[in-house]
Amino acid sequence: MIRAEEAVVVVERRVFPEAGASGADAGPLFLPMAADLSGIDFVIPIDLEHPDRRLYYSAMACGGVAVGDLNGDGWPELFFSAGPVANRLYRHLGEGGTPRFAEMAAAAGVAEAESWCNGAAMADVDSDGDLDLFICRYDEPNRLYLNESKSSS
């Protein structure tokens, strides 16, 4: 896990370097943001007492990430699936400048704390104009959640 020791303020927006350019003269393209600044504090611990702890040996502890605008407000939400802990869904609070998120998986009904989840994807599978969420789960049926958002509020 990477943690920034101090809050980082972005003072310059950068773009990917052109093909073949090193970009070394311009400094780093990405800067870390501290969890207390972004609101994203997701960690997958190694739980040696978990009933499915054998899955650590097959690299299934990692989980997955899906990103998309779930509520139509123009800002991306972040979904993290996880094996030994509940999934996390971070709602973008829509604050410009420094992105800020709030965790809402339980409120949205996608925490899946009882399942070992190891992947996720977002797509508008029912063609209603909003993104739906598909979650991969170990040793049980995968699950599709249809997004019933009707507004950006």
mmCIF file of C-alpha atoms in Angstrom:
data_model
loop_
_atom_site.group_PDB
_atom_site.id
_atom_site.type_symbol
_atom_site.label_atom_id
_atom_site.label_comp_id
_atom_site.label_asym_id
_atom_site.label_seq_id
_atom_site.Cartn_x
_atom_site.Cartn_y
_atom_site.Cartn_z
ATOM 1 C CA MET A 1 0.000 0.000 0.000
ATOM 2 C CA ILE A 2 1.267 3.458 -0.844
ATOM 3 C CA ARG A 3 0.549 6.231 1.612
ATOM 4 C CA ALA A 4 1.479 9.854 1.177
ATOM 5 C CA GLU A 5 2.878 11.341 4.356
ATOM 6 C CA GLU A 6 1.591 14.807 3.542
ATOM 7 C CA ALA A 7 -1.263 16.217 1.531
ATOM 8 C CA VAL A 8 -0.178 16.999 -2.007
ATOM 9 C CA VAL A 9 -1.534 20.064 -3.760
ATOM 10 C CA VAL A 10 -1.486 19.829 -7.537
ATOM 11 C CA VAL A 11 -0.361 23.154 -8.982
ATOM 12 C CA GLU A 12 0.122 22.057 -12.586
ATOM 13 C CA ARG A 13 -1.857 19.761 -14.842
ATOM 14 C CA ARG A 14 0.299 17.531 -17.029
ATOM 15 C CA VAL A 15 -0.339 15.290 -20.000
ATOM 16 C CA PHE A 16 1.230 12.047 -21.098
ATOM 17 C CA PRO A 17 4.513 12.623 -22.951
ATOM 18 C CA GLU A 18 4.571 12.182 -26.708
ATOM 19 C CA ALA A 19 5.650 8.768 -28.025
ATOM 20 C CA GLY A 20 9.418 8.431 -27.733
ATOM 21 C CA ALA A 21 9.808 11.358 -25.296
ATOM 22 C CA SER A 22 11.270 10.638 -21.872
ATOM 23 C CA GLY A 23 9.370 13.325 -19.966
ATOM 24 C CA ALA A 24 12.201 13.334 -17.420
ATOM 25 C CA ASP A 25 12.669 17.092 -17.608
ATOM 26 C CA ALA A 26 9.083 17.906 -16.628
ATOM 27 C CA GLY A 27 8.926 15.923 -13.362
ATOM 28 C CA PRO A 28 6.412 13.244 -12.321
ATOM 29 C CA LEU A 29 3.142 12.857 -14.159
ATOM 30 C CA PHE A 30 1.296 11.516 -11.102
ATOM 31 C CA LEU A 31 1.417 12.716 -7.514
ATOM 32 C CA PRO A 32 0.157 10.670 -4.539
ATOM 33 C CA MET A 33 -2.804 11.888 -2.495
ATOM 34 C CA ALA A 34 -3.099 11.107 1.199
ATOM 35 C CA ALA A 35 -6.146 9.061 2.247
ATOM 36 C CA ASP A 36 -7.305 11.782 4.622
ATOM 37 C CA LEU A 37 -7.341 14.251 1.716
ATOM 38 C CA SER A 38 -9.004 12.027 -0.918
ATOM 39 C CA GLY A 39 -11.297 10.007 1.367
ATOM 40 C CA ILE A 40 -10.065 6.753 -0.218
ATOM 41 C CA ASP A 41 -8.738 4.560 2.576
ATOM 42 C CA PHE A 42 -9.219 1.101 1.043
ATOM 43 C CA VAL A 43 -6.850 -1.626 2.284
ATOM 44 C CA ILE A 44 -6.997 -5.379 1.712
ATOM 45 C CA PRO A 45 -5.489 -6.967 4.831
ATOM 46 C CA ILE A 46 -4.016 -10.436 5.115
ATOM 47 C CA ASP A 47 -6.441 -12.189 7.452
ATOM 48 C CA LEU A 48 -4.887 -15.496 8.470
ATOM 49 C CA GLU A 49 -8.074 -16.490 10.320
ATOM 50 C CA HIS A 50 -10.407 -15.990 7.339
ATOM 51 C CA PRO A 51 -12.169 -19.247 6.301
ATOM 52 C CA ASP A 52 -11.004 -18.728 2.684
ATOM 53 C CA ARG A 53 -7.401 -17.828 3.581
ATOM 54 C CA ARG A 54 -6.169 -20.541 1.180
ATOM 55 C CA LEU A 55 -6.992 -18.129 -1.656
ATOM 56 C CA TYR A 56 -4.036 -15.914 -0.727
ATOM 57 C CA TYR A 57 -1.735 -18.543 -2.231
ATOM 58 C CA SER A 58 -3.391 -18.262 -5.635
ATOM 59 C CA ALA A 59 -3.133 -14.457 -5.763
ATOM 60 C CA MET A 60 -6.878 -14.023 -5.268
ATOM 61 C CA ALA A 61 -6.466 -11.563 -2.398
ATOM 62 C CA CYS A 62 -6.204 -8.645 -4.786
ATOM 63 C CA GLY A 63 -9.758 -8.008 -5.881
ATOM 64 C CA GLY A 64 -10.582 -5.644 -8.728
ATOM 65 C CA VAL A 65 -11.377 -2.056 -9.659
ATOM 66 C CA ALA A 66 -14.169 -0.545 -11.743
ATOM 67 C CA VAL A 67 -14.527 3.168 -12.481
ATOM 68 C CA GLY A 68 -17.520 5.011 -13.910
ATOM 69 C CA ASP A 69 -20.092 7.734 -13.356
ATOM 70 C CA LEU A 70 -22.813 5.798 -11.543
ATOM 71 C CA ASN A 71 -25.098 8.710 -10.655
ATOM 72 C CA GLY A 72 -24.869 10.867 -13.783
ATOM 73 C CA ASP A 73 -23.235 13.865 -12.143
ATOM 74 C CA GLY A 74 -20.226 13.854 -14.474
ATOM 75 C CA TRP A 75 -17.757 12.642 -11.829
ATOM 76 C CA PRO A 76 -16.409 9.056 -11.694
ATOM 77 C CA GLU A 77 -17.189 6.736 -8.812
ATOM 78 C CA LEU A 78 -14.618 4.109 -7.759
ATOM 79 C CA PHE A 79 -15.568 0.524 -6.906
ATOM 80 C CA PHE A 80 -13.051 -1.837 -5.278
ATOM 81 C CA SER A 81 -13.882 -5.526 -4.893
ATOM 82 C CA ALA A 82 -12.017 -7.398 -2.200
ATOM 83 C CA GLY A 83 -11.589 -10.933 -0.968
ATOM 84 C CA PRO A 84 -11.344 -10.986 2.805
ATOM 85 C CA VAL A 85 -13.148 -7.684 3.474
ATOM 86 C CA ALA A 86 -16.267 -5.928 2.249
ATOM 87 C CA ASN A 87 -16.231 -4.229 -1.146
ATOM 88 C CA ARG A 88 -15.937 -0.448 -1.210
ATOM 89 C CA LEU A 89 -17.787 2.046 -3.378
ATOM 90 C CA TYR A 90 -16.485 5.593 -3.289
ATOM 91 C CA ARG A 91 -18.806 8.342 -4.502
ATOM 92 C CA HIS A 92 -17.054 11.333 -6.026
ATOM 93 C CA LEU A 93 -18.281 14.380 -4.142
ATOM 94 C CA GLY A 94 -17.931 16.600 -7.207
ATOM 95 C CA GLU A 95 -15.545 19.042 -5.656
ATOM 96 C CA GLY A 96 -13.216 20.556 -8.218
ATOM 97 C CA GLY A 97 -9.478 20.852 -7.733
ATOM 98 C CA THR A 98 -8.626 18.106 -5.277
ATOM 99 C CA PRO A 99 -10.885 15.042 -5.777
ATOM 100 C CA ARG A 100 -12.740 13.979 -2.629
ATOM 101 C CA PHE A 101 -14.705 10.746 -2.166
ATOM 102 C CA ALA A 102 -17.117 9.266 0.393
ATOM 103 C CA GLU A 103 -17.536 5.521 0.967
ATOM 104 C CA MET A 104 -21.051 4.186 0.358
ATOM 105 C CA ALA A 105 -20.955 0.454 -0.505
ATOM 106 C CA ALA A 106 -23.261 -0.634 2.326
ATOM 107 C CA ALA A 107 -25.772 2.141 1.567
ATOM 108 C CA ALA A 108 -25.752 1.167 -2.125
ATOM 109 C CA GLY A 109 -26.160 -2.533 -1.279
ATOM 110 C CA VAL A 110 -22.913 -3.713 -2.923
ATOM 111 C CA ALA A 111 -20.638 -4.342 0.100
ATOM 112 C CA GLU A 112 -20.934 -8.151 -0.235
ATOM 113 C CA ALA A 113 -19.136 -8.597 3.112
ATOM 114 C CA GLU A 114 -20.023 -12.321 3.167
ATOM 115 C CA SER A 115 -18.460 -13.046 -0.251
ATOM 116 C CA TRP A 116 -14.875 -13.289 -1.513
ATOM 117 C CA CYS A 117 -15.068 -10.882 -4.450
ATOM 118 C CA ASN A 118 -12.202 -10.741 -6.929
ATOM 119 C CA GLY A 119 -13.251 -8.610 -9.878
ATOM 120 C CA ALA A 120 -15.679 -5.979 -11.104
ATOM 121 C CA ALA A 121 -16.835 -4.179 -14.245
ATOM 122 C CA MET A 122 -19.258 -1.373 -15.062
ATOM 123 C CA ALA A 123 -21.415 -1.249 -18.208
ATOM 124 C CA ASP A 124 -24.935 -0.191 -19.130
ATOM 125 C CA VAL A 125 -26.226 -3.747 -19.570
ATOM 126 C CA ASP A 126 -29.934 -2.822 -19.520
ATOM 127 C CA SER A 127 -29.609 0.158 -21.906
ATOM 128 C CA ASP A 128 -31.291 2.618 -19.554
ATOM 129 C CA GLY A 129 -28.529 5.238 -19.702
ATOM 130 C CA ASP A 130 -26.708 4.492 -16.461
ATOM 131 C CA LEU A 131 -23.850 2.153 -15.609
ATOM 132 C CA ASP A 132 -24.616 -1.157 -13.906
ATOM 133 C CA LEU A 133 -22.156 -3.121 -11.763
ATOM 134 C CA PHE A 134 -21.013 -6.718 -12.304
ATOM 135 C CA ILE A 135 -19.083 -8.347 -9.432
ATOM 136 C CA CYS A 136 -17.065 -11.566 -9.740
ATOM 137 C CA ARG A 137 -17.219 -13.807 -6.663
ATOM 138 C CA TYR A 138 -15.191 -16.870 -5.762
ATOM 139 C CA ASP A 139 -16.999 -20.218 -5.393
ATOM 140 C CA GLU A 140 -20.480 -18.730 -5.767
ATOM 141 C CA PRO A 141 -22.417 -17.160 -8.642
ATOM 142 C CA ASN A 142 -21.183 -13.804 -9.884
ATOM 143 C CA ARG A 143 -23.632 -10.986 -9.323
ATOM 144 C CA LEU A 144 -25.073 -8.272 -11.553
ATOM 145 C CA TYR A 145 -26.435 -5.142 -9.877
ATOM 146 C CA LEU A 146 -28.738 -3.015 -12.021
ATOM 147 C CA ASN A 147 -28.294 0.691 -11.288
ATOM 148 C CA GLU A 148 -31.651 2.332 -10.578
ATOM 149 C CA SER A 149 -30.268 5.886 -10.199
ATOM 150 C CA LYS A 150 -32.667 8.425 -11.607
ATOM 151 C CA SER A 151 -30.841 11.673 -10.859
ATOM 152 C CA SER A 152 -27.440 13.102 -9.999
ATOM 153 C CA SER A 153 -28.489 14.051 -6.471
#
